Amino acid sequence: MKDFVYYAPTEVVFGKESEEQVADLVKKYGGHKVLVHFGGQSAKKSGLLDKVCNLLKQGGVDVVLLGGVVPNPRLSKVQEGIDLCRKEGVDFILAVGGGSVIDSAKAIACGVPYSGNVWDFYLGKADPECYLPVACVLTIPAAGSEMSDASVITNEDGDVKLGYSNAMSRPKFAIMNPVRTFTLPPYQTAAGVTDMMMHTMERYFTHDDDMDLTDALAEAVLRSMKENVFKVLADPCDYRARAQIMWGGSVAHNDLTGCGLSSDWATHELEHELSGMFDATHGAGLAAIWPSWARYVYKENVSRFVRFAVNVMDVPNDFTDPEGTALKGIEAMERFYHAIGMPVNIHELIGKDITDAEIKEMVRKCSRGGEATQGSFKVLYPEDMEAIYKMAR
Ligand code: NZQ
Ligand code: ZN
């Protein structure tokens, strides 16, 4: 078991009508003039955006609006937000949306007080001294950004998608009303569940397998998401199932399922190149990569894959054939992905064959020009990345 620090300072306000508390919460965390940051259509269409803005104004909080965040949020929108916050003297950023909006808010929050280019942080050239406070009203359970320390931004100059982690970026509060997720289309619902399950699996596939409590928590999250996704696909307004998924998304990525373990993140890193290059939905991209990653690495620790197969995917344990059991777990995961409408390879994700040149470019980016490895369950060198992309094509 590894030593660890568990830091999850976000105040979670969960349940029906929880957005009613938004003005009090903003004031509690020092906000007077708020940038309300949002995406394309959904928050406007549902009336949530108007409701939040009205509640803030009634509570004596000034509001500045900036919408238009797209999935795989762009650096140019972040820059627009930084300029606007400076011009308006904004002192708090409230994201109304999902991971893309929250990540864009986090990037703006560290960019406003910084005199250089905010992209420096994502390139690892600098670290921010401070952030404006960030909070969110979550509308899609998926990325876990509502409690995580990470943000992922795409620089349109070269379609480079990079993440940056900093404890100061963890939202001050997260308002989560499962009713607000009833409008999610099936594809986004399924991609969200795939992403949150992967946040747990990236921590679960490890060689530090002596932390029973963390493993049991991880398996409970995975089993619950696996069951509840079918309930919400059958009935999008199933409050109980939507609520399990919404809380599951936060638990999956607030580090609780990683305490005492090292984590891998190779599937995420390989996927970021796919969503960066093809503007694919992140969760669906993970489903397209994971089976190939799993088959490429499972021999590094067969017993871990057997445990996953048996405890999560309900595969009978054939004690005479551990490798067979491990592989059946991977096949069961593929069947699950297909059952919820997710792809299991790149062709299914992007609807066409990926070329060798595109794979080479993704390997170049994922290995930071050939300099970096990815993952820890099996350390991946550029040739491993290429092999996995080719298996997944
Ligand atoms: O833009 P609008 O119209 O709001 O539509 C959004 C968007 O098209 C829609 N949506 C959101 N809430 C809805 C809704 N539609 C109907 N009803 C609602 N209630 O859903 C679409 C996807 O939204 P997005 O925010 O992009 O989804 P998600 O939360 O999956 O975020 C994905 C981004 O998060 C990054 C990903 O790489 C990707 O860029 N990640 C961030 C992480 C973090 N900060 O810790 C970790 C993750 O691993 C991930 O990498
Ligand atoms: Zn993810």
CSV table of C-alpha atoms and ligand atoms in Angstrom, one decimal:
chain,number,residue,atom,x,y,z
A,1,MET,CA,0.0,0.0,0.0
A,2,LYS,CA,1.4,3.4,-1.0
A,3,ASP,CA,1.3,6.5,1.3
A,4,PHE,CA,-1.2,9.0,0.1
A,5,VAL,CA,-2.8,12.4,0.7
A,6,TYR,CA,-6.6,12.5,0.2
A,7,TYR,CA,-7.7,16.1,-0.5
A,8,ALA,CA,-11.3,16.6,-1.7
A,9,PRO,CA,-12.3,20.0,-0.5
A,10,THR,CA,-15.3,20.6,-2.8
A,11,GLU,CA,-18.6,21.2,-1.0
A,12,VAL,CA,-21.1,19.0,-2.7
A,13,VAL,CA,-24.7,20.1,-2.6
A,14,PHE,CA,-26.7,17.3,-4.0
A,15,GLY,CA,-30.4,16.8,-4.8
A,16,LYS,CA,-33.6,18.2,-6.2
A,17,GLU,CA,-33.7,22.0,-6.4
A,18,SER,CA,-30.1,22.2,-5.1
A,19,GLU,CA,-29.4,25.1,-7.5
A,20,GLU,CA,-31.7,27.2,-5.3
A,21,GLN,CA,-28.6,27.6,-3.0
A,22,VAL,CA,-26.3,29.0,-5.7
A,23,ALA,CA,-26.2,32.7,-4.6
A,24,ASP,CA,-25.6,31.8,-0.9
A,25,LEU,CA,-22.8,29.5,-1.9
A,26,VAL,CA,-21.1,32.0,-4.2
A,27,LYS,CA,-21.2,34.6,-1.5
A,28,LYS,CA,-19.9,32.0,1.1
A,29,TYR,CA,-16.8,31.5,-1.1
A,30,GLY,CA,-16.2,35.2,-1.6
A,31,GLY,CA,-17.8,35.9,-5.0
A,32,HIS,CA,-19.3,39.4,-5.8
A,33,LYS,CA,-19.1,39.5,-9.5
A,34,VAL,CA,-19.4,36.1,-11.3
A,35,LEU,CA,-18.5,34.9,-14.7
A,36,VAL,CA,-21.3,32.4,-15.5
A,37,HIS,CA,-19.7,30.2,-18.1
A,38,PHE,CA,-21.7,27.7,-20.2
A,39,GLY,CA,-21.8,25.6,-23.3
A,40,GLY,CA,-23.9,25.5,-26.4
A,41,GLN,CA,-27.6,24.9,-26.1
A,42,SER,CA,-28.6,22.6,-23.3
A,43,ALA,CA,-28.4,24.9,-20.2
A,44,LYS,CA,-30.3,27.7,-22.1
A,45,LYS,CA,-32.9,25.3,-23.5
A,46,SER,CA,-33.7,23.7,-20.1
A,47,GLY,CA,-34.1,27.1,-18.4
A,48,LEU,CA,-31.3,26.2,-15.9
A,49,LEU,CA,-29.1,29.1,-17.1
A,50,ASP,CA,-31.8,31.7,-16.6
A,51,LYS,CA,-32.7,30.2,-13.3
A,52,VAL,CA,-29.1,30.4,-12.0
A,53,CYS,CA,-28.6,34.0,-13.3
A,54,ASN,CA,-31.9,35.1,-11.7
A,55,LEU,CA,-31.0,33.5,-8.4
A,56,LEU,CA,-27.6,35.2,-8.4
A,57,LYS,CA,-29.0,38.6,-9.2
A,58,GLN,CA,-31.7,38.3,-6.6
A,59,GLY,CA,-29.0,37.4,-4.1
A,60,GLY,CA,-27.1,40.6,-4.9
A,61,VAL,CA,-24.4,38.9,-7.0
A,62,ASP,CA,-23.4,40.6,-10.3
A,63,VAL,CA,-23.4,38.4,-13.4
A,64,VAL,CA,-21.2,38.4,-16.5
A,65,LEU,CA,-22.1,35.8,-19.2
A,66,LEU,CA,-19.8,33.8,-21.4
A,67,GLY,CA,-21.3,30.9,-23.4
A,68,GLY,CA,-20.2,28.9,-26.4
A,69,VAL,CA,-17.9,26.3,-24.8
A,70,VAL,CA,-17.7,23.3,-27.1
A,71,PRO,CA,-16.9,19.6,-26.1
A,72,ASN,CA,-13.1,19.3,-26.1
A,73,PRO,CA,-13.0,23.0,-24.9
A,74,ARG,CA,-10.8,25.3,-26.9
A,75,LEU,CA,-7.9,27.6,-25.8
A,76,SER,CA,-9.4,30.5,-27.8
A,77,LYS,CA,-12.5,30.5,-25.6
A,78,VAL,CA,-10.3,30.4,-22.5
A,79,GLN,CA,-8.5,33.4,-23.8
A,80,GLU,CA,-11.8,35.2,-24.5
A,81,GLY,CA,-12.8,34.4,-20.9
A,82,ILE,CA,-9.6,35.7,-19.4
A,83,ASP,CA,-9.9,39.0,-21.3
A,84,LEU,CA,-13.6,39.4,-20.3
A,85,CYS,CA,-12.9,38.7,-16.6
A,86,ARG,CA,-10.1,41.2,-16.5
A,87,LYS,CA,-12.2,43.8,-18.3
A,88,GLU,CA,-15.2,43.3,-16.0
A,89,GLY,CA,-13.3,42.8,-12.7
A,90,VAL,CA,-14.8,39.3,-12.2
A,91,ASP,CA,-13.8,37.7,-8.9
A,92,PHE,CA,-15.5,34.2,-9.2
A,93,ILE,CA,-16.2,31.8,-12.0
A,94,LEU,CA,-19.3,29.6,-12.1
A,95,ALA,CA,-19.5,26.8,-14.7
A,96,VAL,CA,-23.0,25.7,-15.7
A,97,GLY,CA,-22.5,22.6,-17.7
A,98,GLY,CA,-20.3,19.5,-17.9
A,99,GLY,CA,-16.6,18.7,-17.9
A,100,SER,CA,-15.8,20.9,-20.9
A,101,VAL,CA,-17.4,24.0,-19.3
A,102,ILE,CA,-15.8,23.3,-15.9
A,103,ASP,CA,-12.4,22.7,-17.5
A,104,SER,CA,-12.7,25.9,-19.5
A,105,ALA,CA,-13.6,27.7,-16.3
A,106,LYS,CA,-10.6,26.3,-14.5
A,107,ALA,CA,-8.3,27.4,-17.3
A,108,ILE,CA,-9.7,30.9,-17.2
A,109,ALA,CA,-9.4,30.9,-13.4
A,110,CYS,CA,-5.6,30.4,-13.5
A,111,GLY,CA,-5.2,32.6,-16.6
A,112,VAL,CA,-6.7,35.8,-15.2
A,113,PRO,CA,-4.0,36.5,-12.6
A,114,TYR,CA,-1.1,35.3,-14.8
A,115,SER,CA,0.8,37.7,-16.9
A,116,GLY,CA,2.0,35.1,-19.4
A,117,ASN,CA,0.1,32.7,-21.7
A,118,VAL,CA,-2.2,30.3,-19.9
A,119,TRP,CA,-1.0,27.5,-22.3
A,120,ASP,CA,2.3,27.6,-20.4
A,121,PHE,CA,0.6,25.7,-17.6
A,122,TYR,CA,-0.5,22.9,-19.9
A,123,LEU,CA,2.9,22.7,-21.5
A,124,GLY,CA,4.5,22.3,-18.0
A,125,LYS,CA,6.5,25.5,-18.5
A,126,ALA,CA,5.0,27.3,-15.4
A,127,ASP,CA,2.7,26.8,-12.4
A,128,PRO,CA,0.1,29.4,-11.3
A,129,GLU,CA,0.6,31.2,-8.0
A,130,CYS,CA,-3.1,31.6,-7.6
A,131,TYR,CA,-6.5,30.9,-9.1
A,132,LEU,CA,-9.8,32.8,-9.1
A,133,PRO,CA,-12.3,30.6,-7.2
A,134,VAL,CA,-14.2,28.2,-9.4
A,135,ALA,CA,-17.5,26.4,-8.7
A,136,CYS,CA,-20.1,24.6,-10.8
A,137,VAL,CA,-23.6,23.6,-11.4
A,138,LEU,CA,-23.1,20.2,-13.0
A,139,THR,CA,-25.4,19.1,-15.9
A,140,ILE,CA,-23.7,15.9,-17.1
A,141,PRO,CA,-22.0,13.3,-14.9
A,142,ALA,CA,-18.9,12.1,-16.8
A,143,ALA,CA,-15.6,13.9,-16.5
A,144,GLY,CA,-15.6,14.2,-12.7
A,145,SER,CA,-14.2,17.7,-13.1
A,146,GLU,CA,-16.7,18.9,-10.5
A,147,MET,CA,-14.3,17.5,-7.8
A,148,SER,CA,-11.1,16.8,-9.6
A,149,ASP,CA,-7.9,18.9,-9.7
A,150,ALA,CA,-7.6,18.6,-13.5
A,151,SER,CA,-8.6,20.5,-16.6
A,152,VAL,CA,-8.1,19.4,-20.2
A,153,ILE,CA,-7.9,22.0,-23.0
A,154,THR,CA,-7.5,21.7,-26.8
A,155,ASN,CA,-5.2,24.2,-28.5
A,156,GLU,CA,-6.6,24.7,-32.0
A,157,ASP,CA,-3.1,25.5,-33.2
A,158,GLY,CA,-2.1,21.9,-34.0
A,159,ASP,CA,-5.2,20.3,-32.3
A,160,VAL,CA,-3.1,19.6,-29.2
A,161,LYS,CA,-5.2,18.4,-26.3
A,162,LEU,CA,-3.4,18.6,-22.9
A,163,GLY,CA,-4.4,18.2,-19.3
A,164,TYR,CA,-3.1,20.2,-16.3
A,165,SER,CA,-3.6,19.3,-12.6
A,166,ASN,CA,-3.4,21.7,-9.7
A,167,ALA,CA,-5.1,21.3,-6.3
A,168,MET,CA,-6.1,25.0,-6.4
A,169,SER,CA,-8.4,24.3,-9.3
A,170,ARG,CA,-10.7,22.0,-7.4
A,171,PRO,CA,-14.1,23.6,-7.4
A,172,LYS,CA,-15.2,25.3,-4.2
A,173,PHE,CA,-18.7,23.8,-4.5
A,174,ALA,CA,-20.5,21.6,-6.9
A,175,ILE,CA,-24.3,21.8,-7.2
A,176,MET,CA,-25.6,18.4,-8.5
A,177,ASN,CA,-29.3,18.0,-9.2
A,178,PRO,CA,-29.9,14.7,-11.0
A,179,VAL,CA,-33.2,16.0,-12.5
A,180,ARG,CA,-31.0,18.3,-14.6
A,181,THR,CA,-29.5,15.2,-16.3
A,182,PHE,CA,-32.9,13.8,-17.5
A,183,THR,CA,-32.4,15.7,-20.8
A,184,LEU,CA,-29.1,13.9,-21.7
A,185,PRO,CA,-29.2,12.0,-24.9
A,186,PRO,CA,-28.4,8.3,-24.7
A,187,TYR,CA,-25.0,8.7,-26.4
A,188,GLN,CA,-23.8,11.3,-23.9
A,189,THR,CA,-25.2,9.3,-21.0
A,190,ALA,CA,-23.4,6.2,-22.1
A,191,ALA,CA,-20.1,8.1,-22.9
A,192,GLY,CA,-20.3,9.7,-19.5
A,193,VAL,CA,-20.7,6.4,-17.7
A,194,THR,CA,-17.8,5.0,-19.8
A,195,ASP,CA,-15.6,7.9,-18.7
A,196,MET,CA,-16.4,7.6,-15.0
A,197,MET,CA,-15.9,3.8,-15.1
A,198,MET,CA,-12.5,4.4,-16.8
A,199,HIS,CA,-11.5,6.9,-14.1
A,200,THR,CA,-11.9,4.1,-11.6
A,201,MET,CA,-10.3,1.5,-13.9
A,202,GLU,CA,-7.2,3.7,-14.5
A,203,ARG,CA,-6.7,3.5,-10.8
A,204,TYR,CA,-7.7,-0.2,-10.4
A,205,PHE,CA,-5.3,-1.7,-12.9
A,206,THR,CA,-2.2,-1.4,-10.8
A,207,HIS,CA,0.5,-3.7,-9.3
A,208,ASP,CA,-0.2,-2.3,-5.8
A,209,ASP,CA,-2.9,-4.8,-5.1
A,210,ASP,CA,-2.9,-4.8,-1.3
A,211,MET,CA,-5.5,-2.1,-0.6
A,212,ASP,CA,-8.6,-4.2,-0.2
A,213,LEU,CA,-10.8,-1.3,0.9
A,214,THR,CA,-10.0,0.8,-2.1
A,215,ASP,CA,-10.4,-2.1,-4.5
A,216,ALA,CA,-13.8,-2.9,-3.0
A,217,LEU,CA,-14.9,0.7,-3.3
A,218,ALA,CA,-13.8,0.7,-6.9
A,219,GLU,CA,-15.7,-2.5,-7.7
A,220,ALA,CA,-18.8,-1.1,-6.1
A,221,VAL,CA,-18.6,2.0,-8.3
A,222,LEU,CA,-18.1,0.0,-11.4
A,223,ARG,CA,-20.9,-2.4,-10.6
A,224,SER,CA,-23.3,0.4,-9.8
A,225,MET,CA,-22.5,2.3,-12.9
A,226,LYS,CA,-22.8,-0.9,-15.0
A,227,GLU,CA,-26.3,-1.6,-13.6
A,228,ASN,CA,-27.7,1.9,-13.5
A,229,VAL,CA,-26.7,2.9,-17.0
A,230,PHE,CA,-29.3,0.4,-18.4
A,231,LYS,CA,-31.9,1.9,-16.1
A,232,VAL,CA,-31.4,5.4,-17.4
A,233,LEU,CA,-31.2,4.3,-21.0
A,234,ALA,CA,-34.6,2.6,-20.6
A,235,ASP,CA,-36.1,5.5,-18.6
A,236,PRO,CA,-34.1,8.8,-18.8
A,237,CYS,CA,-36.2,10.2,-16.0
A,238,ASP,CA,-35.4,7.5,-13.4
A,239,TYR,CA,-34.3,9.8,-10.6
A,240,ARG,CA,-32.8,7.1,-8.5
A,241,ALA,CA,-30.6,5.7,-11.2
A,242,ARG,CA,-29.6,9.2,-12.5
A,243,ALA,CA,-28.6,10.0,-8.9
A,244,GLN,CA,-26.4,7.0,-8.5
A,245,ILE,CA,-24.7,7.9,-11.8
A,246,MET,CA,-24.2,11.5,-10.9
A,247,TRP,CA,-22.6,10.7,-7.5
A,248,GLY,CA,-20.7,7.9,-9.1
A,249,GLY,CA,-19.1,10.3,-11.5
A,250,SER,CA,-17.7,12.3,-8.7
A,251,VAL,CA,-16.6,9.4,-6.5
A,252,ALA,CA,-14.9,7.9,-9.5
A,253,HIS,CA,-12.6,10.9,-10.0
A,254,ASN,CA,-12.2,12.6,-6.6
A,255,ASP,CA,-9.4,10.1,-5.8
A,256,LEU,CA,-11.4,8.0,-3.4
A,257,THR,CA,-11.0,5.0,-5.6
A,258,GLY,CA,-7.2,5.5,-5.9
A,259,CYS,CA,-6.2,5.9,-2.2
A,260,GLY,CA,-3.1,3.8,-1.6
A,261,LEU,CA,-2.6,2.8,-5.2
A,262,SER,CA,-0.6,4.1,-8.1
A,263,SER,CA,-2.6,4.8,-11.2
A,264,ASP,CA,-2.1,4.2,-14.9
A,265,TRP,CA,-3.9,6.8,-17.2
A,266,ALA,CA,-2.5,5.3,-20.4
A,267,THR,CA,-5.9,4.8,-21.9
A,268,HIS,CA,-6.7,8.4,-21.2
A,269,GLU,CA,-3.5,9.7,-22.7
A,270,LEU,CA,-4.0,7.6,-25.8
A,271,GLU,CA,-7.6,8.8,-26.1
A,272,HIS,CA,-6.8,12.5,-25.7
A,273,GLU,CA,-5.1,12.2,-29.1
A,274,LEU,CA,-8.2,10.8,-30.7
A,275,SER,CA,-10.5,13.5,-29.3
A,276,GLY,CA,-7.9,16.1,-30.1
A,277,MET,CA,-7.5,14.9,-33.8
A,278,PHE,CA,-11.1,13.9,-34.6
A,279,ASP,CA,-13.1,15.9,-32.0
A,280,ALA,CA,-14.5,12.6,-30.8
A,281,THR,CA,-16.5,12.4,-27.5
A,282,HIS,CA,-14.0,11.6,-24.8
A,283,GLY,CA,-15.9,8.7,-23.2
A,284,ALA,CA,-16.6,7.0,-26.5
A,285,GLY,CA,-12.9,7.4,-27.4
A,286,LEU,CA,-12.0,5.6,-24.2
A,287,ALA,CA,-14.2,2.7,-25.1
A,288,ALA,CA,-12.5,2.5,-28.5
A,289,ILE,CA,-9.1,2.2,-26.9
A,290,TRP,CA,-9.5,0.3,-23.7
A,291,PRO,CA,-10.0,-3.3,-25.1
A,292,SER,CA,-6.9,-3.0,-27.2
A,293,TRP,CA,-4.9,-1.5,-24.3
A,294,ALA,CA,-6.2,-4.3,-22.0
A,295,ARG,CA,-5.2,-7.1,-24.4
A,296,TYR,CA,-1.8,-5.5,-24.9
A,297,VAL,CA,-1.0,-5.3,-21.2
A,298,TYR,CA,-3.0,-8.0,-19.3
A,299,LYS,CA,0.0,-10.4,-19.0
A,300,GLU,CA,1.8,-7.8,-16.8
A,301,ASN,CA,-0.6,-8.9,-14.0
A,302,VAL,CA,-3.1,-11.5,-15.0
A,303,SER,CA,-4.5,-11.9,-11.5
A,304,ARG,CA,-5.6,-8.3,-11.5
A,305,PHE,CA,-7.5,-8.8,-14.8
A,306,VAL,CA,-9.0,-12.1,-13.3
A,307,ARG,CA,-10.3,-10.1,-10.3
A,308,PHE,CA,-11.8,-7.5,-12.6
A,309,ALA,CA,-13.4,-10.3,-14.8
A,310,VAL,CA,-14.9,-12.1,-11.8
A,311,ASN,CA,-15.8,-9.2,-9.4
A,312,VAL,CA,-17.0,-6.6,-11.9
A,313,MET,CA,-17.9,-8.5,-15.1
A,314,ASP,CA,-19.5,-11.6,-13.5
A,315,VAL,CA,-17.2,-14.0,-15.4
A,316,PRO,CA,-17.0,-17.4,-13.7
A,317,ASN,CA,-13.5,-18.0,-12.4
A,318,ASP,CA,-11.8,-20.8,-14.2
A,319,PHE,CA,-9.0,-21.6,-11.8
A,320,THR,CA,-7.4,-23.9,-14.4
A,321,ASP,CA,-7.1,-21.0,-16.9
A,322,PRO,CA,-6.4,-17.6,-15.4
A,323,GLU,CA,-5.5,-16.1,-18.8
A,324,GLY,CA,-8.7,-17.3,-20.3
A,325,THR,CA,-10.7,-15.8,-17.4
A,326,ALA,CA,-8.8,-12.5,-17.8
A,327,LEU,CA,-9.6,-12.4,-21.6
A,328,LYS,CA,-13.2,-13.3,-21.0
A,329,GLY,CA,-13.4,-10.2,-18.7
A,330,ILE,CA,-12.2,-8.0,-21.5
A,331,GLU,CA,-14.7,-9.6,-24.0
A,332,ALA,CA,-17.5,-9.0,-21.4
A,333,MET,CA,-16.5,-5.3,-21.2
A,334,GLU,CA,-16.7,-5.1,-25.0
A,335,ARG,CA,-20.2,-6.6,-25.0
A,336,PHE,CA,-21.1,-4.1,-22.3
A,337,TYR,CA,-19.8,-1.2,-24.4
A,338,HIS,CA,-21.8,-2.3,-27.4
A,339,ALA,CA,-24.9,-2.9,-25.3
A,340,ILE,CA,-24.8,0.8,-24.2
A,341,GLY,CA,-24.0,2.1,-27.7
A,342,MET,CA,-20.3,2.7,-27.3
A,343,PRO,CA,-17.6,1.7,-29.9
A,344,VAL,CA,-14.9,-0.8,-29.2
A,345,ASN,CA,-12.5,0.3,-31.9
A,346,ILE,CA,-11.4,3.5,-33.7
A,347,HIS,CA,-13.4,2.7,-36.9
A,348,GLU,CA,-16.6,2.4,-34.9
A,349,LEU,CA,-15.7,5.7,-33.2
A,350,ILE,CA,-14.9,7.9,-36.2
A,351,GLY,CA,-16.8,6.0,-38.9
A,352,LYS,CA,-13.8,5.5,-41.1
A,353,ASP,CA,-10.4,3.8,-41.3
A,354,ILE,CA,-7.6,5.6,-39.6
A,355,THR,CA,-4.5,6.0,-41.7
A,356,ASP,CA,-0.9,5.0,-40.7
A,357,ALA,CA,0.1,8.7,-41.0
A,358,GLU,CA,-2.7,9.6,-38.5
A,359,ILE,CA,-1.5,6.9,-36.1
A,360,LYS,CA,2.1,8.2,-36.4
A,361,GLU,CA,0.9,11.7,-35.6
A,362,MET,CA,-1.0,10.6,-32.5
A,363,VAL,CA,2.0,8.6,-31.3
A,364,ARG,CA,4.2,11.7,-31.8
A,365,LYS,CA,1.8,13.8,-29.7
A,366,CYS,CA,1.1,11.2,-27.1
A,367,SER,CA,4.9,10.6,-26.6
A,368,ARG,CA,5.5,14.3,-26.6
A,369,GLY,CA,7.7,14.1,-29.7
A,370,GLY,CA,9.1,10.7,-28.7
A,371,GLU,CA,10.4,11.9,-25.3
A,372,ALA,CA,7.7,10.6,-23.0
A,373,THR,CA,6.3,7.3,-21.9
A,374,GLN,CA,2.7,6.7,-20.7
A,375,GLY,CA,1.2,4.5,-18.1
A,376,SER,CA,2.6,2.4,-15.2
A,377,PHE,CA,0.7,-0.9,-15.3
A,378,LYS,CA,2.9,-1.4,-18.3
A,379,VAL,CA,5.1,1.5,-19.3
A,380,LEU,CA,4.3,2.4,-22.9
A,381,TYR,CA,7.0,3.6,-25.2
A,382,PRO,CA,6.2,5.1,-28.6
A,383,GLU,CA,6.3,1.6,-30.3
A,384,ASP,CA,3.8,0.3,-27.7
A,385,MET,CA,1.5,3.2,-28.4
A,386,GLU,CA,1.7,2.6,-32.1
A,387,ALA,CA,0.9,-1.1,-31.5
A,388,ILE,CA,-2.1,-0.3,-29.4
A,389,TYR,CA,-3.5,2.2,-31.9
A,390,LYS,CA,-3.0,-0.4,-34.6
A,391,MET,CA,-4.8,-3.1,-32.6
A,392,ALA,CA,-7.6,-0.6,-32.0
A,393,ARG,CA,-8.0,0.6,-35.5
B,1,NZQ,O1,-22.9,22.4,-25.0
B,1,NZQ,P1,-24.2,21.9,-24.5
B,1,NZQ,O2,-25.3,22.4,-25.4
B,1,NZQ,O3,-24.4,22.2,-23.1
B,1,NZQ,O4,-24.2,20.3,-24.7
B,1,NZQ,C1,-23.4,19.4,-24.0
B,1,NZQ,C2,-22.3,18.8,-24.9
B,1,NZQ,O5,-22.7,18.8,-26.2
B,1,NZQ,C3,-24.3,18.2,-23.6
B,1,NZQ,N1,-25.0,18.4,-22.3
B,1,NZQ,C4,-24.4,18.7,-21.1
B,1,NZQ,N2,-25.3,18.7,-20.2
B,1,NZQ,C5,-26.5,18.3,-20.8
B,1,NZQ,C6,-26.3,18.2,-22.2
B,1,NZQ,N3,-27.2,17.8,-23.1
B,1,NZQ,C7,-28.5,17.7,-22.6
B,1,NZQ,N4,-28.8,17.8,-21.3
B,1,NZQ,C8,-27.8,18.1,-20.3
B,1,NZQ,N5,-28.1,18.2,-19.0
B,1,NZQ,O6,-23.3,17.2,-23.5
B,1,NZQ,C9,-22.3,17.3,-24.4
B,1,NZQ,C10,-21.0,17.0,-23.7
B,1,NZQ,O7,-20.6,17.9,-22.7
B,1,NZQ,P2,-19.1,17.9,-22.1
B,1,NZQ,O8,-19.1,18.9,-21.1
B,1,NZQ,O9,-18.2,18.0,-23.3
B,1,NZQ,O10,-19.0,16.4,-21.5
B,1,NZQ,P3,-18.1,15.8,-20.4
B,1,NZQ,O11,-18.5,16.2,-19.1
B,1,NZQ,O12,-18.0,14.4,-20.8
B,1,NZQ,O13,-16.7,16.6,-20.6
B,1,NZQ,C11,-15.7,16.1,-21.5
B,1,NZQ,C12,-14.4,16.9,-21.4
B,1,NZQ,O14,-13.9,16.7,-20.1
B,1,NZQ,C13,-12.5,16.3,-20.3
B,1,NZQ,C14,-12.6,15.5,-21.6
B,1,NZQ,O15,-11.3,15.3,-22.1
B,1,NZQ,C15,-13.4,16.4,-22.4
B,1,NZQ,O16,-12.7,17.4,-23.0
B,1,NZQ,N6,-12.1,15.5,-19.1
B,1,NZQ,C16,-11.8,16.3,-18.0
B,1,NZQ,C17,-11.4,15.7,-16.8
B,1,NZQ,C18,-11.1,16.5,-15.6
B,1,NZQ,N7,-11.2,17.8,-15.7
B,1,NZQ,O17,-10.8,16.0,-14.5
B,1,NZQ,C19,-11.1,14.3,-16.7
B,1,NZQ,C20,-11.6,13.5,-17.8
B,1,NZQ,O18,-10.9,12.3,-18.0
B,1,NZQ,C21,-11.7,14.2,-19.2
B,1,NZQ,O19,-10.5,14.1,-19.8
B,2,ZN,ZN,-11.9,10.8,-18.6
